[in-house]
Coordinates of C-alpha atoms and ligand atoms in Angstrom, one line a residue:
M1 CA -18.0 -9.7 -26.6
A2 CA -19.4 -10.9 -23.3
I3 CA -16.5 -11.0 -20.8
D4 CA -16.2 -13.6 -18.1
L5 CA -14.0 -12.2 -15.3
F6 CA -13.2 -15.6 -14.1
Q7 CA -11.2 -15.9 -17.2
F8 CA -9.2 -12.8 -16.1
R9 CA -8.2 -14.2 -12.7
E10 CA -4.6 -14.9 -13.9
F11 CA -4.4 -12.1 -16.4
R12 CA -1.6 -9.6 -16.4
I13 CA -1.6 -6.2 -18.1
R14 CA 0.1 -7.8 -21.1
D15 CA -2.7 -10.3 -21.5
Y16 CA -5.4 -7.5 -21.4
H17 CA -3.3 -5.7 -24.0
A18 CA -3.1 -8.7 -26.2
L19 CA -6.9 -8.9 -26.2
L20 CA -7.2 -5.2 -26.9
R21 CA -4.5 -5.4 -29.6
R22 CA -6.2 -8.2 -31.4
G23 CA -9.5 -6.3 -31.2
E24 CA -11.1 -9.1 -29.2
I25 CA -12.4 -6.6 -26.7
S26 CA -12.6 -2.8 -26.6
V27 CA -11.4 -0.7 -23.7
E28 CA -15.0 0.1 -23.0
E29 CA -15.9 -3.6 -22.7
L30 CA -13.0 -4.2 -20.4
L31 CA -14.0 -1.3 -18.2
E32 CA -17.7 -2.5 -18.2
A33 CA -16.5 -6.0 -17.0
F34 CA -14.8 -4.4 -14.0
L35 CA -17.6 -2.0 -13.2
Q36 CA -20.0 -5.0 -13.3
R37 CA -17.8 -6.9 -10.9
I38 CA -17.7 -3.9 -8.6
G39 CA -21.5 -3.7 -8.8
S40 CA -21.9 -7.3 -7.9
V41 CA -19.4 -7.7 -5.1
D42 CA -18.6 -4.3 -3.6
G43 CA -21.8 -4.2 -1.6
Q44 CA -20.2 -6.9 0.6
I45 CA -16.5 -5.8 0.4
R46 CA -16.9 -2.0 0.5
A47 CA -13.5 -1.4 -1.0
F48 CA -14.5 1.8 -2.8
L49 CA -15.6 5.0 -1.2
S50 CA -16.6 6.6 -4.5
L51 CA -16.7 5.5 -8.1
N52 CA -15.9 7.4 -11.2
E53 CA -18.2 5.5 -13.5
E54 CA -19.2 8.3 -15.8
G55 CA -15.7 9.8 -16.1
A56 CA -14.2 6.3 -16.6
R57 CA -16.7 5.5 -19.4
I58 CA -16.0 8.8 -21.2
R59 CA -12.3 8.1 -21.0
A60 CA -12.7 4.5 -22.2
Q61 CA -14.6 5.6 -25.2
K62 CA -12.0 8.3 -25.9
L63 CA -9.2 5.7 -25.7
D64 CA -11.1 3.4 -28.1
R65 CA -11.5 6.3 -30.6
D66 CA -8.1 8.0 -30.3
I67 CA -5.1 5.7 -29.7
P68 CA -3.7 3.7 -32.5
P69 CA -3.6 0.1 -31.1
D70 CA 0.1 -0.5 -31.9
E71 CA 1.4 2.3 -29.8
F72 CA 0.1 1.3 -26.4
P73 CA 1.3 3.4 -23.5
P74 CA 2.1 1.0 -20.6
L75 CA -1.3 1.2 -18.8
W76 CA -3.5 1.9 -21.8
G77 CA -7.1 1.1 -21.0
I78 CA -6.3 -0.5 -17.6
P79 CA -8.6 0.4 -14.7
V80 CA -6.9 1.6 -11.5
G81 CA -8.3 2.1 -8.0
V82 CA -6.7 5.1 -6.2
K83 CA -6.5 5.3 -2.4
D84 CA -8.6 8.2 -1.2
N85 CA -5.7 10.2 0.2
I86 CA -4.3 10.8 -3.3
C87 CA -5.7 13.8 -5.0
T88 CA -7.7 13.2 -8.2
E89 CA -8.9 16.3 -10.0
G90 CA -12.7 16.6 -9.9
L91 CA -13.2 13.5 -7.7
P92 CA -13.7 13.3 -4.0
T93 CA -10.5 12.9 -1.8
T94 CA -11.8 12.3 1.7
C95 CA -8.9 10.5 3.4
G96 CA -11.6 8.4 5.0
S97 CA -12.4 11.4 7.2
R98 CA -15.5 13.3 8.0
I99 CA -13.5 16.5 8.0
L100 CA -13.0 16.1 4.2
Y101 CA -16.3 14.4 3.5
N102 CA -17.1 17.0 0.8
F103 CA -13.7 17.7 -0.5
I104 CA -13.2 17.5 -4.3
A105 CA -9.6 17.7 -5.2
P106 CA -8.9 20.6 -7.6
Y107 CA -5.8 19.0 -9.1
D108 CA -4.1 15.7 -9.8
A109 CA -1.3 14.3 -7.7
T110 CA 1.8 13.7 -9.7
V111 CA 1.2 9.9 -9.6
V112 CA -2.3 10.4 -10.9
E113 CA -1.1 12.6 -13.7
K114 CA 1.4 9.9 -14.6
L115 CA -1.2 7.2 -14.5
K116 CA -3.4 9.2 -16.9
R117 CA -0.4 9.9 -19.2
A118 CA 0.2 6.2 -19.3
G119 CA -3.4 5.5 -20.5
A120 CA -4.9 4.3 -17.2
I121 CA -8.5 4.8 -16.2
I122 CA -9.3 5.9 -12.7
V123 CA -12.3 3.7 -11.7
G124 CA -12.7 5.1 -8.1
K125 CA -11.3 6.0 -4.8
T126 CA -10.6 3.2 -2.3
N127 CA -11.4 3.1 1.4
M128 CA -8.8 3.6 4.1
D129 CA -8.2 4.2 7.8
E130 CA -8.8 7.9 8.5
F131 CA -5.7 9.9 7.3
A132 CA -4.0 6.5 6.9
M133 CA -3.8 6.0 10.6
G134 CA -4.6 2.3 11.3
S135 CA -4.1 -1.2 10.2
S136 CA -7.6 -2.5 9.5
T137 CA -9.7 0.2 7.7
E138 CA -11.9 0.2 10.8
N139 CA -10.8 3.8 11.4
S140 CA -12.5 4.9 8.2
A141 CA -15.3 7.4 9.0
F142 CA -17.4 5.7 6.3
G143 CA -17.3 2.2 7.6
P144 CA -14.8 -0.6 7.3
T145 CA -13.8 -2.7 4.2
R146 CA -14.1 -6.5 4.5
N147 CA -11.5 -9.1 3.7
P148 CA -12.6 -10.9 0.5
F149 CA -11.2 -14.2 1.9
D150 CA -13.5 -14.0 5.0
L151 CA -16.0 -11.2 5.2
R152 CA -15.9 -11.3 9.0
R153 CA -12.2 -10.3 8.9
V154 CA -10.4 -7.1 8.2
P155 CA -8.5 -6.5 5.0
G156 CA -5.6 -4.8 6.8
G157 CA -4.9 -1.1 6.5
S158 CA -4.6 1.6 6.0
S159 CA -4.8 0.8 2.2
G160 CA -7.3 -1.9 2.9
G161 CA -9.7 -0.7 0.2
S162 CA -7.0 -1.0 -2.5
A163 CA -5.9 -4.5 -1.3
A164 CA -9.5 -5.8 -1.1
A165 CA -10.4 -4.4 -4.5
L166 CA -7.5 -6.2 -6.0
A167 CA -8.1 -9.5 -4.2
S168 CA -11.8 -9.6 -5.3
L169 CA -10.8 -8.6 -8.9
E170 CA -12.7 -5.3 -8.8
T171 CA -9.7 -3.7 -10.3
P172 CA -6.4 -5.1 -11.8
L173 CA -4.2 -2.3 -10.3
A174 CA -4.4 0.1 -7.4
L175 CA -2.4 2.7 -5.6
G176 CA -1.8 2.7 -1.8
S177 CA 0.3 4.7 0.5
D178 CA 2.7 3.4 3.1
T179 CA 3.9 5.4 6.1
G180 CA 4.6 2.4 8.4
G181 CA 3.2 -0.5 6.5
S182 CA 0.0 0.6 4.9
V183 CA 0.7 -0.9 1.5
R184 CA 2.5 -4.1 2.6
Q185 CA 0.3 -5.2 5.5
P186 CA -3.1 -5.1 3.6
A187 CA -1.4 -6.6 0.6
S188 CA -0.4 -9.5 2.9
F189 CA -3.9 -9.8 4.5
C190 CA -5.5 -9.9 1.0
G191 CA -3.0 -12.1 -0.8
V192 CA -1.9 -9.5 -3.3
V193 CA 1.4 -7.7 -4.1
G194 CA 2.3 -4.3 -2.7
L195 CA 5.6 -2.3 -2.8
R196 CA 6.7 0.4 -0.5
P197 CA 9.3 2.2 -2.5
T198 CA 12.5 3.8 -1.2
Y199 CA 11.6 7.1 0.4
G200 CA 11.9 9.7 -2.4
R201 CA 11.5 7.2 -5.3
V202 CA 7.9 8.4 -5.9
S203 CA 6.5 11.9 -5.8
R204 CA 4.4 12.8 -2.8
Y205 CA 2.9 15.8 -4.5
G206 CA -0.9 15.5 -4.1
L207 CA -0.6 12.7 -1.5
V208 CA -2.3 14.1 1.6
S209 CA 0.4 14.3 4.3
F210 CA 0.3 12.1 7.4
A211 CA 3.9 11.9 8.4
S212 CA 5.9 13.6 5.7
S213 CA 9.3 12.0 6.4
L214 CA 7.7 8.5 6.1
D215 CA 4.9 8.7 3.6
Q216 CA 5.3 7.0 0.2
V217 CA 2.8 6.1 -2.5
G218 CA 3.1 2.4 -3.4
P219 CA 2.0 0.3 -6.4
M220 CA -0.3 -2.6 -5.7
A221 CA -1.3 -5.4 -8.1
R222 CA -2.4 -9.0 -8.4
N223 CA 1.0 -10.2 -9.5
V224 CA 4.6 -9.0 -9.4
E225 CA 4.9 -8.2 -13.1
D226 CA 2.0 -5.7 -13.0
C227 CA 3.4 -4.2 -9.8
I228 CA 6.6 -3.5 -11.7
T229 CA 4.8 -1.9 -14.6
L230 CA 2.8 0.3 -12.2
F231 CA 6.0 1.3 -10.4
E232 CA 7.8 2.2 -13.7
V233 CA 4.9 4.5 -14.4
I234 CA 4.7 6.3 -11.1
S235 CA 8.3 6.6 -10.0
G236 CA 10.9 9.2 -10.9
S237 CA 11.8 12.8 -9.9
D238 CA 9.3 15.6 -9.6
G239 CA 10.0 19.3 -9.4
K240 CA 6.9 19.7 -7.3
D241 CA 8.3 17.6 -4.4
S242 CA 11.6 18.6 -3.1
T243 CA 12.0 15.2 -1.2
C244 CA 11.7 13.3 -4.4
A245 CA 15.0 11.9 -5.5
P246 CA 16.5 13.3 -8.7
Y247 CA 16.5 10.0 -10.5
P248 CA 14.7 8.8 -13.6
P249 CA 11.8 6.4 -13.3
F250 CA 12.5 2.8 -12.3
S251 CA 13.2 0.5 -15.2
R252 CA 12.8 -3.2 -15.3
Q253 CA 16.2 -3.3 -17.0
D254 CA 17.5 -3.0 -13.4
I255 CA 16.0 -6.3 -12.4
P256 CA 18.6 -9.1 -12.2
K257 CA 18.1 -12.2 -14.2
E258 CA 17.2 -15.5 -12.6
E259 CA 20.8 -16.9 -12.8
E260 CA 22.0 -13.8 -11.0
I261 CA 19.3 -14.1 -8.3
R262 CA 20.4 -17.6 -7.6
K263 CA 23.9 -16.3 -6.8
M264 CA 22.6 -13.7 -4.3
K265 CA 22.5 -13.8 -0.6
V266 CA 19.4 -13.7 1.6
G267 CA 19.5 -12.3 5.1
I268 CA 17.2 -13.7 7.7
P269 CA 16.8 -11.2 10.6
R270 CA 16.4 -13.3 13.7
E271 CA 14.2 -10.7 15.5
Y272 CA 11.5 -11.3 12.9
F273 CA 11.0 -14.9 13.8
S274 CA 10.5 -14.4 17.5
S275 CA 7.8 -15.8 19.8
G276 CA 5.2 -13.2 19.1
V277 CA 4.7 -14.4 15.5
D278 CA 2.0 -16.9 14.6
E279 CA 3.6 -20.3 14.3
A280 CA 1.9 -21.1 10.9
I281 CA 3.4 -17.9 9.5
V282 CA 6.9 -18.7 10.7
R283 CA 6.6 -22.3 9.4
R284 CA 5.6 -21.1 5.9
I285 CA 8.3 -18.5 5.6
E286 CA 10.9 -21.1 6.8
E287 CA 9.6 -23.5 4.1
V288 CA 10.1 -20.8 1.5
L289 CA 13.7 -20.1 2.8
D290 CA 14.4 -23.8 2.5
L291 CA 13.3 -23.7 -1.1
L292 CA 15.5 -20.7 -1.7
R293 CA 18.5 -22.7 -0.3
R294 CA 17.6 -25.6 -2.5
E295 CA 17.6 -23.3 -5.5
G296 CA 21.2 -22.3 -4.7
L297 CA 20.7 -19.0 -2.8
E298 CA 22.8 -18.6 0.3
C299 CA 20.9 -17.7 3.4
V300 CA 22.6 -16.0 6.4
E301 CA 21.2 -15.1 9.7
V302 CA 21.5 -11.4 10.5
S303 CA 20.4 -9.2 13.4
L304 CA 18.4 -6.0 13.6
P305 CA 18.8 -5.3 17.3
H306 CA 16.6 -2.2 17.5
T307 CA 13.5 -3.9 16.0
D308 CA 11.5 -3.6 19.2
C309 CA 12.3 0.1 19.7
A310 CA 11.3 1.0 16.2
L311 CA 7.6 0.7 16.9
E312 CA 7.9 2.9 20.0
A313 CA 9.9 5.5 18.1
Y314 CA 7.5 5.5 15.2
Y315 CA 4.6 6.3 17.5
I316 CA 6.6 9.4 18.6
V317 CA 7.8 10.6 15.2
A318 CA 4.7 9.8 13.1
P319 CA 2.2 11.5 15.5
A320 CA 4.5 14.5 15.9
E321 CA 4.5 15.1 12.1
A322 CA 0.8 14.3 11.9
S323 CA -0.1 16.9 14.6
S324 CA 1.6 19.5 12.5
N325 CA 0.2 18.3 9.1
L326 CA -3.3 18.0 10.4
A327 CA -3.4 21.6 11.8
R328 CA -4.6 22.7 8.4
Y329 CA -8.1 21.2 8.9
D330 CA -9.7 24.0 10.7
G331 CA -12.9 24.6 8.8
V332 CA -11.6 27.7 7.1
L333 CA -10.5 26.8 3.6
Y334 CA -12.2 23.5 2.8
G335 CA -13.9 20.5 4.3
L336 CA -16.3 20.3 7.2
R337 CA -17.1 23.5 9.1
E338 CA -19.1 23.7 12.3
E339 CA -19.9 27.3 13.1
G340 CA -19.2 28.9 16.5
S341 CA -19.6 32.3 18.0
T342 CA -15.8 32.9 18.0
L343 CA -13.0 31.7 15.7
Q344 CA -11.6 29.6 18.4
E345 CA -15.0 27.9 19.0
M346 CA -15.4 27.3 15.2
Y347 CA -12.0 25.6 15.1
C348 CA -12.8 23.6 18.1
R349 CA -16.2 22.4 17.0
T350 CA -15.0 21.6 13.5
R351 CA -12.1 19.5 14.7
T352 CA -14.2 17.8 17.4
A353 CA -16.8 16.8 14.9
G354 CA -14.5 16.2 12.0
F355 CA -11.8 13.9 13.4
G356 CA -12.2 10.3 14.6
K357 CA -10.8 8.9 17.8
E358 CA -7.5 7.5 16.5
V359 CA -6.7 10.8 14.7
K360 CA -7.4 12.8 17.8
R361 CA -5.2 10.4 19.9
R362 CA -2.3 10.9 17.5
I363 CA -2.7 14.7 17.4
I364 CA -2.7 14.8 21.2
L365 CA 0.3 12.5 21.4
G366 CA 2.2 14.5 18.7
T367 CA 1.5 17.8 20.2
Y368 CA 2.6 16.6 23.6
S369 CA 5.9 15.1 22.4
L370 CA 6.7 18.3 20.5
S371 CA 5.9 20.7 23.3
S372 CA 8.7 22.5 25.2
G373 CA 10.0 20.5 28.1
Y374 CA 9.1 17.2 26.5
Y375 CA 10.7 17.7 23.1
D376 CA 14.1 16.3 24.2
D377 CA 12.7 13.4 26.1
Y378 CA 10.4 12.2 23.4
Y379 CA 10.8 13.6 19.9
L380 CA 14.6 14.0 20.0
K381 CA 14.9 10.5 21.5
G382 CA 12.6 9.1 18.9
M383 CA 14.7 10.6 16.2
K384 CA 17.9 9.1 17.7
V385 CA 16.3 5.7 17.8
R386 CA 15.3 6.1 14.2
T387 CA 19.0 6.6 13.4
L388 CA 19.9 3.4 15.2
V389 CA 17.2 1.5 13.3
R390 CA 18.6 2.8 10.0
K391 CA 22.1 1.7 11.0
D392 CA 20.8 -1.8 11.8
F393 CA 19.6 -2.1 8.2
E394 CA 22.8 -0.6 6.8
E395 CA 24.9 -3.2 8.7
A396 CA 22.6 -6.1 7.9
L397 CA 22.5 -5.3 4.2
Q398 CA 26.2 -5.3 4.0
K399 CA 26.1 -9.0 4.7
C400 CA 23.4 -9.9 2.2
H401 CA 21.6 -8.5 -0.9
F402 CA 18.1 -8.5 0.7
L403 CA 16.2 -9.6 3.8
V404 CA 13.3 -12.0 3.9
T405 CA 10.8 -11.7 6.7
P406 CA 7.1 -12.2 7.5
V407 CA 5.0 -9.1 6.7
S408 CA 2.7 -9.4 9.7
P409 CA 3.0 -11.4 12.9
C410 CA -0.6 -12.4 12.6
F411 CA -3.4 -13.5 10.2
P412 CA -6.2 -11.1 9.3
F413 CA -8.1 -10.6 12.5
F414 CA -11.8 -10.3 13.0
L415 CA -13.5 -6.9 12.7
G416 CA -13.7 -5.4 16.2
E417 CA -11.1 -7.7 17.6
R418 CA -8.5 -5.0 18.1
T419 CA -10.4 -1.8 18.1
Q420 CA -10.5 -1.5 21.9
S421 CA -6.7 -1.7 22.2
P422 CA -4.7 0.7 20.2
Y423 CA -1.5 -1.1 21.2
E424 CA -2.7 -4.4 19.8
M425 CA -3.6 -2.7 16.6
Y426 CA -0.1 -1.0 16.4
L427 CA 1.5 -4.5 16.8
A428 CA 0.2 -5.5 13.4
D429 CA 3.0 -3.4 11.9
V430 CA 6.0 -4.5 13.9
F431 CA 7.7 -5.9 10.8
T432 CA 6.9 -3.1 8.4
I433 CA 7.6 0.0 10.6
P434 CA 11.3 -0.5 11.0
S435 CA 12.1 -0.5 7.3
A436 CA 9.8 2.5 6.8
M437 CA 11.8 4.4 9.5
A438 CA 14.9 3.5 7.6
G439 CA 13.5 4.6 4.3
I440 CA 14.3 1.4 2.4
P441 CA 12.1 -0.4 -0.1
G442 CA 10.0 -3.5 0.8
I443 CA 7.6 -5.7 -1.0
S444 CA 4.8 -7.9 0.2
I445 CA 4.0 -11.0 -1.9
N446 CA 1.7 -13.9 -1.1
C447 CA 3.5 -17.1 -0.2
G448 CA 0.7 -19.4 0.7
Y449 CA -2.5 -19.9 2.7
E450 CA -3.4 -21.4 6.0
N451 CA -7.1 -22.2 6.7
G452 CA -8.0 -20.2 3.6
L453 CA -6.2 -17.1 4.8
P454 CA -3.3 -15.6 2.9
I455 CA 0.3 -15.4 4.3
G456 CA 2.5 -12.5 3.2
L457 CA 6.2 -12.6 2.7
Q458 CA 8.3 -9.4 2.9
I459 CA 11.5 -8.8 0.9
L460 CA 13.5 -5.7 2.0
G461 CA 16.4 -4.2 0.2
G462 CA 18.9 -1.3 0.4
P463 CA 17.9 2.2 -0.7
F464 CA 17.0 2.3 -4.4
R465 CA 17.4 -1.5 -4.7
E466 CA 13.9 -2.1 -5.9
G467 CA 15.4 -4.0 -8.8
W468 CA 16.8 -6.6 -6.5
V469 CA 13.7 -6.8 -4.5
F470 CA 11.6 -7.3 -7.6
G471 CA 14.1 -9.9 -8.9
L472 CA 13.6 -12.1 -5.8
A473 CA 9.9 -11.5 -5.8
L474 CA 9.6 -12.6 -9.4
F475 CA 11.8 -15.6 -8.7
L476 CA 9.6 -16.6 -5.7
E477 CA 6.4 -16.1 -7.5
K478 CA 7.6 -18.5 -10.2
M479 CA 9.1 -21.1 -7.8
L480 CA 6.0 -21.2 -5.6
S481 CA 3.8 -21.2 -8.6
L482 CA 1.1 -19.4 -6.7
S483 CA -1.9 -18.1 -8.5
S484 CA -3.5 -14.7 -8.1
P485 CA -6.2 -14.5 -5.5
F486 CA -9.8 -15.4 -6.5
P487 CA -11.7 -15.8 -3.3
L488 CA -15.2 -17.2 -3.8
L489 CA -17.6 -14.6 -2.6
P490 CA -21.1 -15.5 -1.3
E491 CA -24.0 -14.4 -3.6
R492 CA -25.2 -11.0 -3.0
S493 CA -28.0 -10.9 -0.4
Ligands
LIG1 N1 -0.6 1.2 10.9 C1 0.4 2.3 11.0 C2 -0.2 3.5 11.6 O1 -1.3 3.4 12.0 C3 1.0 2.6 9.6 C4 0.0 3.3 8.8 C5 0.5 3.7 7.4 O2 1.5 3.2 6.9 N2 -0.2 4.7 6.9 O3 0.4 4.5 11.7

């Protein structure tokens, strides 16, 4: 059967499964439709760093042969894009860095293993800021990804490749990672859905470390329901990651019903509606809050007084951890190697050639704040601020069930607009970093458009309250009756 992807724009996994179950399409045909879409639009978007066409086809044929159609595992036959800092056996895992340009992962990350067990097909590895450091994908050593809504603009970052691939319907599902906002901010810029889980809800085994006390793999999708399905598959304890909480995988049974959601209380943190936020974004979020009030939900104002310091503290804590994690890229075991006449010279030449500017900046910052004499003034202080930030959320979330905020203070900016000023770039994450520091879950969903550009809305909840967060997200998705993105892309030149 010839497949028209336009017909898929509102599809959910269950709709694909209905087609497969009725035998109207095969897994192979479904995969071919997405590969064709990638072939026709990715030259402009550049969401993928590498494709797994051959492996995906072999797997699709195997699924068509093997699995009895009435026993579908949750992701049976569904293509998934995987961010390039998540290890996938036999496929490149470059982290968007020259230093890992030739690295083929020898094993699967736990999340990838789980995807495969659930029947998913890994279609390729998605572009990202180098080692997930950035908010635009412009820090990728292999060139930026473009925003499908306006090719002159960034898709956000660092999981910009995953977000753009979803928005342009190159894949129905994707994985990202969020250290300080890297799932939510690109989801917001591309009009898709992205969840940052509670720290410890998803295994980090096989996720290349950036800042280990903050990193989390997050599910990304074109609608809330698919995001939930993907989260059910990837969450849960893992003996290979000691920071992974000893809980069973998330289950949609934990999502409150609509009647219960209507009785819940929404907190509005006043610091997230300050003067630095684009007026159109504030206006839209306020309209949504009005709608929630009309639907019976009580909205209360709350305060997160340490919001401003969270960003500063993050840029102490995250680079400190990064400087230690990135010490392993020395040209010895894997990746790029630039020879030198001494070991020291080899290290130095390898790291000089292999790392980009932003990564070097963070390594230097992190090494500085951890060095003796500065540790107390910087790292220790940063950690103290982190505790205050966490307390802010604990207190606020005693007064309400969840918080509703903008995801980003600005719209997707133009390529090159912020690359000269790291601080400007860092500001794109002011509203996602504090909750990451607190370790609590947050989702980004689309809540409308202004001049053709998507606006993201963030829902934050207490630790392990993904059920509540999803409950409100589903409720809003329905109330706002927003469709999944389908930006019209110019013909390939
Ligand atoms: N943009 C933030 C940074 O550059 C967050 C990145 C992330 O979450 N990986 O560190």
